[in-house]
Coordinates of C-alpha atoms and ligand atoms in Angstrom, one line a residue:
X1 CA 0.0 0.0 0.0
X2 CA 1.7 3.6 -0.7
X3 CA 2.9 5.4 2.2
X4 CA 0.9 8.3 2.7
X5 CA 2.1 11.6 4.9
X6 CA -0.4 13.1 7.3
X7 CA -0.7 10.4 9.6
X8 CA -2.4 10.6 12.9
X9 CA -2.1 7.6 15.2
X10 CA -4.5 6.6 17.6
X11 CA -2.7 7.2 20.7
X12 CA -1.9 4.1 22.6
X13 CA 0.3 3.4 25.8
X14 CA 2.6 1.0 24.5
X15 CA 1.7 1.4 20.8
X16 CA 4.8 0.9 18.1
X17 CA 5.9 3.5 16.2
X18 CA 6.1 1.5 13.1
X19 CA 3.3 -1.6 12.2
X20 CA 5.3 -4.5 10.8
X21 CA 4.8 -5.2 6.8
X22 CA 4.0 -9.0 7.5
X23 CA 0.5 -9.7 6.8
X24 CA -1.1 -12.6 8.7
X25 CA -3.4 -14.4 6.2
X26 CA -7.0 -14.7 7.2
X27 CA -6.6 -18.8 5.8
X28 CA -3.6 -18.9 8.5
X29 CA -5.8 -19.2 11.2
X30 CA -7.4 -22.3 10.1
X31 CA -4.0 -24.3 10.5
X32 CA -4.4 -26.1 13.7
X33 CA -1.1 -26.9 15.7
X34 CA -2.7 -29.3 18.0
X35 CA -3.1 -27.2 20.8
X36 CA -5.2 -23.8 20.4
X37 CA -8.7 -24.5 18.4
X38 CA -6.6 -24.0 15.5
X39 CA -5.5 -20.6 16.3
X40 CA -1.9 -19.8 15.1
X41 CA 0.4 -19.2 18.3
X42 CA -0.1 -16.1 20.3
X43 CA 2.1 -13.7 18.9
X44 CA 5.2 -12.8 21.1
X45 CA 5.0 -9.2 19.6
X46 CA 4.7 -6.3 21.7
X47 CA 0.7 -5.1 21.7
X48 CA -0.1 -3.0 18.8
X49 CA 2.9 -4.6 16.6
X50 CA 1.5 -7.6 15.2
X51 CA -0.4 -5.9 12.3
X52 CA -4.1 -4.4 12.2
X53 CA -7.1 -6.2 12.6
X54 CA -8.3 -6.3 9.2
X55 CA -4.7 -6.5 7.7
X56 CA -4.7 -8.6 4.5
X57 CA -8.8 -7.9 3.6
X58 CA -9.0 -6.2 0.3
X59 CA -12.2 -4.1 0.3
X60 CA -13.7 -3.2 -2.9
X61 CA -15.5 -0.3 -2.1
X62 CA -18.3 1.1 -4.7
X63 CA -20.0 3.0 -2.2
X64 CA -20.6 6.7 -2.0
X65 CA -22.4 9.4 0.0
X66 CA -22.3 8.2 3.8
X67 CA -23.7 5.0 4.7
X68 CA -21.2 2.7 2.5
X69 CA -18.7 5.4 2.9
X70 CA -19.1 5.7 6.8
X71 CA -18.7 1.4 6.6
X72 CA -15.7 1.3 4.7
X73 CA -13.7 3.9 6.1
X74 CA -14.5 1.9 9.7
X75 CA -12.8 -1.3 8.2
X76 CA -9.7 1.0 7.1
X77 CA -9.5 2.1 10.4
X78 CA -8.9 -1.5 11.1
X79 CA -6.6 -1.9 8.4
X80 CA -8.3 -3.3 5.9
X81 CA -7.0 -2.0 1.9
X82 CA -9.9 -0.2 0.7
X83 CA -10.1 0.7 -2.4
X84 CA -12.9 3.1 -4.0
X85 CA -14.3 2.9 -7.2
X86 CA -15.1 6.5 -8.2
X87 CA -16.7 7.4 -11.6
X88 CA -14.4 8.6 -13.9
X89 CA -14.2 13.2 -13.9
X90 CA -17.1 13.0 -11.3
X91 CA -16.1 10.7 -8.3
X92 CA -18.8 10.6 -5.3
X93 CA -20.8 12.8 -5.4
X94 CA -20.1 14.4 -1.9
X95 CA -17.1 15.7 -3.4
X96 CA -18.7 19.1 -4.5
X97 CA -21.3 18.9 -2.0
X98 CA -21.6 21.4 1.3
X99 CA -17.8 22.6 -0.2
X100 CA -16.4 25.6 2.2
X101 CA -13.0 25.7 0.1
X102 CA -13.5 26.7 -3.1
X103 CA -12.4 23.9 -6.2
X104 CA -11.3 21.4 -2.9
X105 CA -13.1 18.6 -1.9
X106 CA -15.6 18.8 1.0
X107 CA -15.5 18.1 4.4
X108 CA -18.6 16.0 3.7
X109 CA -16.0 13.5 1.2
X110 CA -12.9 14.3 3.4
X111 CA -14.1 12.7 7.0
X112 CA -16.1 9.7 5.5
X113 CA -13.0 8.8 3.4
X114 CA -10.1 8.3 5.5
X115 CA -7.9 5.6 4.9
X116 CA -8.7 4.4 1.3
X117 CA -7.2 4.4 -1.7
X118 CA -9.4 5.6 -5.2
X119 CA -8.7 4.4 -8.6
X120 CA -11.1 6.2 -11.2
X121 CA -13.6 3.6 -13.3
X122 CA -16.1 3.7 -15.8
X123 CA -18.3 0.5 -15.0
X124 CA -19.9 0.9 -18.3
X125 CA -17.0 1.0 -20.5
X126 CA -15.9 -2.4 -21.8
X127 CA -11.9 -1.6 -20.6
X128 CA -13.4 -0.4 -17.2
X129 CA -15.7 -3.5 -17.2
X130 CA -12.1 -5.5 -17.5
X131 CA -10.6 -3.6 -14.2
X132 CA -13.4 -4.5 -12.3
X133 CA -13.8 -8.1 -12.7
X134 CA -9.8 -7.7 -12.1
X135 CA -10.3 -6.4 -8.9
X136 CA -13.5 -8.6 -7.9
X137 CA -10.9 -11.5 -8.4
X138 CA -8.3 -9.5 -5.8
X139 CA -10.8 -8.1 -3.1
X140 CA -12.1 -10.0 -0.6
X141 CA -15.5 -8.0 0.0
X142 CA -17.3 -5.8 -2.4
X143 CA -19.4 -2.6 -1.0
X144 CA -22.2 -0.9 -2.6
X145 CA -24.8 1.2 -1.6
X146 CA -26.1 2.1 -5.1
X147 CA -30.1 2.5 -6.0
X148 CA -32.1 -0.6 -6.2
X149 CA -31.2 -2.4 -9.3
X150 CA -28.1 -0.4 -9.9
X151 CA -25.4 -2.7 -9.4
X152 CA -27.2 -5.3 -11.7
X153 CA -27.7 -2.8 -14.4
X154 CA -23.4 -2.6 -14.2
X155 CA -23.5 -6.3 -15.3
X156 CA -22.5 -7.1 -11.6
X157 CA -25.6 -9.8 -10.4
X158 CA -24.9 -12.0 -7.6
X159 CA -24.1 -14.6 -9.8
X160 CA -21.5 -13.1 -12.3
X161 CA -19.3 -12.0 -9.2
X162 CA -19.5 -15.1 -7.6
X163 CA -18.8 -17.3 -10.3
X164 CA -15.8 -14.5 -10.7
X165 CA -14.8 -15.2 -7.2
X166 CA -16.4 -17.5 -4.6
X167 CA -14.8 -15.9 -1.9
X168 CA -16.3 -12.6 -2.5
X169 CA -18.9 -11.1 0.5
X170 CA -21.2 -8.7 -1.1
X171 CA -22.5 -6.2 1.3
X172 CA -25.2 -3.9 0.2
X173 CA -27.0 -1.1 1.9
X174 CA -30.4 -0.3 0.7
X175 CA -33.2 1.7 2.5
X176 CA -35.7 -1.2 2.6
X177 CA -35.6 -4.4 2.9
X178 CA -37.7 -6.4 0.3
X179 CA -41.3 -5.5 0.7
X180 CA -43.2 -2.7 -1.0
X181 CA -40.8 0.0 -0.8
X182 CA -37.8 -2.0 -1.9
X183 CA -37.1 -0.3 -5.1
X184 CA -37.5 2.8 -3.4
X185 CA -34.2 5.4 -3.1
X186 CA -33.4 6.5 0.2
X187 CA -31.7 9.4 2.5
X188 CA -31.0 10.0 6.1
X189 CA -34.0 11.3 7.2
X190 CA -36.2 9.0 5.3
X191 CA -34.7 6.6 7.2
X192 CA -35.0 8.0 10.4
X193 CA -38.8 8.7 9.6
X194 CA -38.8 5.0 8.1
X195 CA -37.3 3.1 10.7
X196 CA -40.1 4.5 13.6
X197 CA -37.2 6.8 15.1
X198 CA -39.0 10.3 13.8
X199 CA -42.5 9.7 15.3
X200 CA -40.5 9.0 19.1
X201 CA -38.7 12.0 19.2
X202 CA -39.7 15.4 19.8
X203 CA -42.2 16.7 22.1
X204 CA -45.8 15.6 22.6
X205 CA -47.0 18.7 21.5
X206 CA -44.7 19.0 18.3
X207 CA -44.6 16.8 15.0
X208 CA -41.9 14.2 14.8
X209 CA -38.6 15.6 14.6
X210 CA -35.4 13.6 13.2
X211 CA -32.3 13.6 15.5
X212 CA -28.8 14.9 14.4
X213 CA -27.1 12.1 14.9
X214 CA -26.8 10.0 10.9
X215 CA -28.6 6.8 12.8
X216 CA -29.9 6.3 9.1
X217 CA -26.7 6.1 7.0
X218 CA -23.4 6.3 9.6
X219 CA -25.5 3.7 11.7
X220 CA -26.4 1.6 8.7
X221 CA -22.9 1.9 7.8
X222 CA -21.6 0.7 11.3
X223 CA -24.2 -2.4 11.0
X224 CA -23.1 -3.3 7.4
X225 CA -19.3 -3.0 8.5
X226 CA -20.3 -5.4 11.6
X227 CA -22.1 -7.8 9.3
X228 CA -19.4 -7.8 6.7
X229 CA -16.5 -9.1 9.6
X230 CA -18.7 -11.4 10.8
X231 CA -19.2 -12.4 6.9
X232 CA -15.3 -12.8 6.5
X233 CA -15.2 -15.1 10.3
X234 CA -17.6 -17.3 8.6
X235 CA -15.6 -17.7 5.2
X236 CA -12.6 -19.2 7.6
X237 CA -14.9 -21.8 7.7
X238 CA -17.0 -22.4 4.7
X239 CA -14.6 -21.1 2.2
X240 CA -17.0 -19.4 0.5
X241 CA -18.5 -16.0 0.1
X242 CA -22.1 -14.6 1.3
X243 CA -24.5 -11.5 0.7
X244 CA -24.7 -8.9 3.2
X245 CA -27.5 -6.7 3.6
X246 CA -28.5 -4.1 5.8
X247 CA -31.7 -1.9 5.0
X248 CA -31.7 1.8 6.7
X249 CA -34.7 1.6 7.8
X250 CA -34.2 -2.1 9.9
X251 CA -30.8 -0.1 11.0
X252 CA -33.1 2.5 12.3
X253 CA -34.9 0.2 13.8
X254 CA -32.3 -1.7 15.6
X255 CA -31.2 1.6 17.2
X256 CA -34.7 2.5 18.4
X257 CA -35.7 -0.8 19.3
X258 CA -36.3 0.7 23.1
X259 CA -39.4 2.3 21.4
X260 CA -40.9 -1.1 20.2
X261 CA -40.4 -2.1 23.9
X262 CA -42.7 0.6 24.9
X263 CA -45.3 -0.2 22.1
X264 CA -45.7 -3.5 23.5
X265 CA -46.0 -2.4 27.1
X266 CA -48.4 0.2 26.4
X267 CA -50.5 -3.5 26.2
X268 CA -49.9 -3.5 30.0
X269 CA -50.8 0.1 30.6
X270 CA -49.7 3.6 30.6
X271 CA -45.8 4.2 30.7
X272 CA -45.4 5.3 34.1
X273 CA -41.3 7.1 33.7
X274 CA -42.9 9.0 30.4
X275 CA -43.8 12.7 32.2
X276 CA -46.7 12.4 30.6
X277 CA -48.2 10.1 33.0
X278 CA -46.9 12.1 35.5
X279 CA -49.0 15.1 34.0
X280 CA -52.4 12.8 33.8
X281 CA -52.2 12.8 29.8
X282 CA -54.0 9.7 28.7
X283 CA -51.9 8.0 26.3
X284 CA -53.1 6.7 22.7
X285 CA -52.7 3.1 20.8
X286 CA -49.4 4.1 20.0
X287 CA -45.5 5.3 21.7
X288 CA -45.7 8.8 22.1
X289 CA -43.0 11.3 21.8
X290 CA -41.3 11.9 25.3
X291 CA -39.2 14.8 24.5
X292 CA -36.3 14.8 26.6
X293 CA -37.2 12.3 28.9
X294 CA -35.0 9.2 29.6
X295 CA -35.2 6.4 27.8
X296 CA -34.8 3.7 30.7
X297 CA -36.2 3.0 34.2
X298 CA -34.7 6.0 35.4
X299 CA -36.3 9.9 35.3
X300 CA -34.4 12.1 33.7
X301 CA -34.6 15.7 31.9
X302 CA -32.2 18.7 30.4
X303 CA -32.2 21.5 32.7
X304 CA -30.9 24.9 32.7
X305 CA -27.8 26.1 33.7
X306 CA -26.2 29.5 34.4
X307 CA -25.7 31.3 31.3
X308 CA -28.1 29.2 29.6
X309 CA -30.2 32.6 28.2
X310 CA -26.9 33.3 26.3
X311 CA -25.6 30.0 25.5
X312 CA -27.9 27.8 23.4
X313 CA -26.1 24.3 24.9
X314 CA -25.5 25.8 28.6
X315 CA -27.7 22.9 30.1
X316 CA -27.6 19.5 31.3
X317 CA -28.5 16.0 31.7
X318 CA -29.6 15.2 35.1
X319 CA -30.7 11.3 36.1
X320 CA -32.5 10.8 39.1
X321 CA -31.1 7.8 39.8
X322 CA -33.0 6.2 42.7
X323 CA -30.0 5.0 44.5
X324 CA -28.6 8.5 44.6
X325 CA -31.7 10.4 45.6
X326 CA -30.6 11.5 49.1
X327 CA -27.7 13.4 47.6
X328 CA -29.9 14.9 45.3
X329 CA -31.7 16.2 48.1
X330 CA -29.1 17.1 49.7
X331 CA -27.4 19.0 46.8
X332 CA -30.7 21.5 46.1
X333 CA -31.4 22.0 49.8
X334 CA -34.7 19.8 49.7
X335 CA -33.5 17.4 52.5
X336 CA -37.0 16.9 53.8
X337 CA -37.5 15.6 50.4
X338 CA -35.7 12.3 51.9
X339 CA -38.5 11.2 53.8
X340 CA -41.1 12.7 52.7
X341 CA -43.8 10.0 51.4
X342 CA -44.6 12.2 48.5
X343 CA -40.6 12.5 47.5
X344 CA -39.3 9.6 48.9
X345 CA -39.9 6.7 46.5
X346 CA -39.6 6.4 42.9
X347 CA -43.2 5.7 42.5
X348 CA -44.6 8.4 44.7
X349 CA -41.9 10.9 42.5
X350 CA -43.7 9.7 38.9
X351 CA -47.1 11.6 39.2
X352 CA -44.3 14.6 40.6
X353 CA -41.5 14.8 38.4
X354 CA -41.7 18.0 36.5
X355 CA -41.9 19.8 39.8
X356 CA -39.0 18.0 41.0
X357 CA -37.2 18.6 38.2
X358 CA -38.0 22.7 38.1
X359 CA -37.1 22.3 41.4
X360 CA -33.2 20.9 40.9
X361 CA -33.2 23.0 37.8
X362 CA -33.2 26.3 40.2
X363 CA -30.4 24.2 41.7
X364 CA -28.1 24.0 38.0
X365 CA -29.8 27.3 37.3
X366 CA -27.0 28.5 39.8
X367 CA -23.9 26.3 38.3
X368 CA -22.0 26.0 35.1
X369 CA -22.9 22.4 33.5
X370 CA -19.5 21.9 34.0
X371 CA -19.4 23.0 38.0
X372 CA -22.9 20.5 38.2
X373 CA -20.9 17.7 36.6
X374 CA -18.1 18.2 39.1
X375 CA -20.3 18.0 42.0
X376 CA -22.4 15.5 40.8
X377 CA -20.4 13.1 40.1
X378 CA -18.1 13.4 43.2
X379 CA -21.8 12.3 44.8
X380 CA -22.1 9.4 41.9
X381 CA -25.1 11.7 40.5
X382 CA -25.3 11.0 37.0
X383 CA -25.4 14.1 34.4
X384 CA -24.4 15.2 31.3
X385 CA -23.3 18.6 29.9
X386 CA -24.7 19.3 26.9
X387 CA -21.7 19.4 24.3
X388 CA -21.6 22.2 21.7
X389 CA -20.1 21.1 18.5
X390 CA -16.9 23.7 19.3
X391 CA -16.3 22.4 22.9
X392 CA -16.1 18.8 21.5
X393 CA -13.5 19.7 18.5
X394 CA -11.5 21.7 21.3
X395 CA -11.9 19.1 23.8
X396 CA -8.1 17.8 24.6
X397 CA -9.2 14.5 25.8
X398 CA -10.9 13.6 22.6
X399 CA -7.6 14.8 20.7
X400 CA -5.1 12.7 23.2
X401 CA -7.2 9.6 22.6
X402 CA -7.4 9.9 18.7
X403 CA -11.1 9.9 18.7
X404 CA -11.0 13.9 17.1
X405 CA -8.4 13.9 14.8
X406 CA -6.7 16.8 12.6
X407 CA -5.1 15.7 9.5
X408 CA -3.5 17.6 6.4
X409 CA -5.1 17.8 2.9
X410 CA -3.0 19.0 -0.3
X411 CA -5.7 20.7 -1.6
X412 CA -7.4 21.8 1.3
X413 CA -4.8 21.9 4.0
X414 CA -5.8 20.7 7.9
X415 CA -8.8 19.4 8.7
X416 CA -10.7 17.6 11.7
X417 CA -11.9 14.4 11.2
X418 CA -13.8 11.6 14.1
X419 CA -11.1 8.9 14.0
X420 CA -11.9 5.6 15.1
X421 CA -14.7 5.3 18.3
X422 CA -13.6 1.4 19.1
X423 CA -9.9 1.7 20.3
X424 CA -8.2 -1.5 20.0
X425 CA -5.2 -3.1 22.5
X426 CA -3.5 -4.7 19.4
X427 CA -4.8 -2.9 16.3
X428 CA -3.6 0.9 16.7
X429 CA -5.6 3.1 14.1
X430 CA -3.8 5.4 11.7
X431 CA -5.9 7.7 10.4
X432 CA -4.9 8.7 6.9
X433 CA -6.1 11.4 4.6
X434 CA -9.1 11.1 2.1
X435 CA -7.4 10.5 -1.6
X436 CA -7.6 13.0 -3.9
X437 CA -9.8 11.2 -7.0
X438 CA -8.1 8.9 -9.1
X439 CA -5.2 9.2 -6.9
X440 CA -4.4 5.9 -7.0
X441 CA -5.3 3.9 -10.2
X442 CA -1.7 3.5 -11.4
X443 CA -0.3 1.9 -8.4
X444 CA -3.4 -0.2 -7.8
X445 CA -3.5 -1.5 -11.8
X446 CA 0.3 -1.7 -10.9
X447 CA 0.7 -3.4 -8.0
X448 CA -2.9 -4.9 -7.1
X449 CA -3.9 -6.0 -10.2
X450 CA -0.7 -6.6 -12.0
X451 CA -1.6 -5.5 -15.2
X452 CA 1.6 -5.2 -17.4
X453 CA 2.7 -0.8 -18.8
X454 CA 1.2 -2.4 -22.3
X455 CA -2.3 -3.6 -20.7
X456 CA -2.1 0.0 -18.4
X457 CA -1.8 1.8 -22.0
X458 CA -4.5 -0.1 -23.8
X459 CA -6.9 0.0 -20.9
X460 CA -5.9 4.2 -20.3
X461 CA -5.7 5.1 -23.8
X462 CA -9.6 3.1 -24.4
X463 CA -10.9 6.2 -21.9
X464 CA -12.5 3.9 -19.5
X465 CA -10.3 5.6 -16.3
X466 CA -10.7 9.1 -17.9
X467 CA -13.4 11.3 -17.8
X468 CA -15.1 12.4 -21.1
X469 CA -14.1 15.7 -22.9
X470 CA -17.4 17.0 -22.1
X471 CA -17.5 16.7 -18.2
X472 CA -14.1 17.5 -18.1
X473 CA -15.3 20.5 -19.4
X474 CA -17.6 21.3 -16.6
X475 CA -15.7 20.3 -13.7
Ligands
COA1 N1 -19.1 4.4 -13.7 C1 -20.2 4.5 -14.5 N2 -21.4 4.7 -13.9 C2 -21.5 4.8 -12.6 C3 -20.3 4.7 -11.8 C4 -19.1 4.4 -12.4 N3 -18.0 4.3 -11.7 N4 -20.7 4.8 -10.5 C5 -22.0 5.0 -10.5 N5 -22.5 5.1 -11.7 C6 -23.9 5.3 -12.2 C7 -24.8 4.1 -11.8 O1 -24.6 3.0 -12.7 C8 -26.2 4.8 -12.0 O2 -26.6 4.8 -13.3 P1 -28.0 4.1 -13.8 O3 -29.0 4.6 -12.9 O4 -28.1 4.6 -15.2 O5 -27.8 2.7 -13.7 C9 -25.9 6.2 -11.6 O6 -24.5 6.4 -11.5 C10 -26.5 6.7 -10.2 O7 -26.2 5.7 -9.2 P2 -27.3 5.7 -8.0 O8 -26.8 4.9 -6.8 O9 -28.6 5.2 -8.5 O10 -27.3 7.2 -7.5 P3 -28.5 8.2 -7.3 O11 -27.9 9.6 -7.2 O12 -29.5 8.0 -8.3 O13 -29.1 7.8 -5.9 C11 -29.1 7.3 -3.6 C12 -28.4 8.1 -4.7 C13 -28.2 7.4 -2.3 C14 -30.5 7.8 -3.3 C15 -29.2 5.8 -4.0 O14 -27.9 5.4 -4.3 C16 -29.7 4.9 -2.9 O15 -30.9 4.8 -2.6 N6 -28.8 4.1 -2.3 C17 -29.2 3.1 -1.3 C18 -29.6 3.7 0.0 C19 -28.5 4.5 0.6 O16 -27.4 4.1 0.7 N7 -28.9 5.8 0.9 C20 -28.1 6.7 1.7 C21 -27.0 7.3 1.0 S1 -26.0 8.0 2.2

């Protein structure tokens, strides 16, 4: 794989500074010596020297926007060679979208890229046709997240990869599953709306809202990446490769499957923690929205904190947790609130709780969120601050563990990008740069695919890796 500059390592204790070049073959592990299961032999490496996770898995990645891209960039974090298929002149489409440097591609393409190589291919074209099967035969797992029928119209069924390569998991994110809205294309919120999160959040009194968070393609993404290592643990065994799918809106679903709890306890009666039993609201047949109250057994709600009528995130989380409600007490000056019968119990505080909580909110009314997490937590009270955007990319902590990362762009110079969440004793990320497009079709006809300079200039000069003179044109 080339060496790229710009490097940012997941900070480790103990990490090496250089990963060894030896790749440990995913067939290796079926060798039995007798002893282990047919593990190989613990390595005798230091931690975090014995290669990457995924070392050795070739990903063909044809996926573009965010839910493919969001999957694939995870499994280069883990060290797998990803290599992305881009259209020839165009690329994914993110490229030009949301741009804030002019002519440079966007922060949308740079932080869901990381980590991968791209090599510039016109499916359609009968030279680009011949690269692809070439790399179906190399890669180990293909990813798409094209349209409905997309990948089919490219020649590329089920059946003509896999007679191309038995080995070859096929992972596909679509928004449904099949059913009456298969052939349907899908985005984010649709997904979110889809997939039963939209009509549980919000406030009673509001129409559904959709959250911030991309639980419709970064969470598809994450459950596609999941299924596709599970995919490749299976292929130790049978040899053989396997379809992966993962709709958006049963991603969705997964995520708010708290909510389909609820739906089936509403059976048993009204849903006592929601406030709005608390504020004698009948409920209907189905899971309301409960604005900001907490999703498990135990109360909670955002309060205000000082500052909050100038700062739009100066608030908090505040849990109260049962076994911690003398402290609480204690901490707003309610103490009598201890023994009370009315106070005392977390039953007799349900019907109560947005009195209570205007009550401690006087309390954080009086505190930074930062001074109520302090005291809090010295008292095992569970809160959270409410995190702007800008606190989180200044926060050190998040820089010295590698989850915020800054990395340098030719074009566009330093950016921030989310490295990876799931830190690993013995696989130490290194996030790289997103490649610039086409960056790497030479060295991966080169050196992947081991075309010779005659079959690079035959397959170059047919304009399948080129963009035609017309879109060049209007780039
Ligand atoms: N060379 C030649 N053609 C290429 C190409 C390449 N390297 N890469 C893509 N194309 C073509 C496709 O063949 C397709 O052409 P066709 O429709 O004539 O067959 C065309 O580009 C568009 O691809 P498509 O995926 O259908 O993009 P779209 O812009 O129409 O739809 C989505 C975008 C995201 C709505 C759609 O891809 C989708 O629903 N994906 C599944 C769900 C999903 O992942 N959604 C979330 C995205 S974050």
């Amino acid at each position: 794989m080339a060496k790229r500059k710009n490097v940012s390592k997941q900070k480790n204790k103990g990490a090496a500074k250089k990963p060894p070049r030896k790749v440990v073959k995913l067939a290796n592990a079926r060798r039995s010596n007798g002893k282990s299961n047919g593990l190989p032999r613990p390595s005798n490496k230091p931690y975090g020297q014995a290669g990457k996770a995924l070392e050795g898995v070739k990903i063909l990645d044809f996926s573009h926007v965010q839910a493919g891209p969001t999957c694939t960039q995870l499994l280069g974090y883990m060290g797998a060679d990803v290599i992305k298929v881009e259209r020839p002149g165009v690329g994914d489409i993110t490229r030009i979208q949301l741009r804030d440097v002019k002519g440079q591609d966007s922060l949308y393409f740079t932080m869901l890229n990381g980590n991968k190589r791209s090599i510039t291919i016109d499916s359609k074209h009968p030279q680009g046709k011949r690269v692809l099967d070439a790399l179906i035969k190399a890669c180990d797992v293909l990813v798409e997240n094209f349209a409905p029928g997309t990948l089919d119209r490219m020649g590329l069924t089920w059946e003509y990869i896999h007679k191309l390569n038995p080995r070859m998991i096929v992972a596909s994110v679509k928004g449904f599953g099949p059913g009456p809205y298969e052939d349907c294309k899908v985005y984010e919120n649709v997904a979110q709306c889809a997939g039963g999160a939209a009509s549980t959040t919000g406030f009673r009194e509001g129409p559904p809202l959709v959250t911030g968070a991309q639980i419709g393609d970064s969470g598809t993404g994450l459950h596609v990446a999941w299924g596709i290592v599970c995919a490749l643990y299976q292929r130790i065994r049978t040899g053989r490769g396997q379809k992966v799918l993962c709709a958006m809106q049963d991603g969705v679903l997964n995520l708010a499957r708290v909510k389909l709890r609820d739906q089936q306890r509403l059976k048993a009666g009204p849903l006592t923690e929601y406030s709005q039993y608390g504020e004698g609201v009948p409920f209907g047949p189905t899971v309301p929205r409960a604005g900001n109250d907490s999703g498990g057994g135990q109360p909670g709600w955002i309060l205000k904190c000082k500052g909050w009528e100038n700062d739009p995130d100066s608030y908090v989380y505040f849990i109260t947790q049962a076994p911690v409600w003398e402290p609480i007490c204690d901490l707003i000056g309610k103490p009598e609130w201890k023994t009370d019968p009315d106070y005392a119990t977390p039953p007799a505080r349900l019907p109560r709780l947005k009195q209570i909580f205007a009550t401690i909110e006087e309390w954080t009314m009086t505190k930074t969120k930062f001074e109520v997490m302090e005291i809090c937590n010295k008292v095992d009270i569970p809160v959270g601050p409410i995190l702007s955007m800008k606190e989180i990319a200044e926060e050190p902590s998040l820089r010295a563990t590698g989850t915020v990362v800054e990395v340098d762009h030719p074009g566009r110079g330093k950016y921030l990008t989310v490295g990876n969440p799931v830190k690993m004793s013995d696989s130490i990320t290194e996030v790289k740069r997103s490649p610039l497009l086409g960056e790497h079709t030479d060295e991966i006809l080169k050196d992947v695919l081991k075309f010779s300079s005659k079959e690079i200039s035959e397959i170059k000069n047919s304009g399948a890796l080129s963009a035609p003179k017309k879109e060049e044109k209007a780039a």
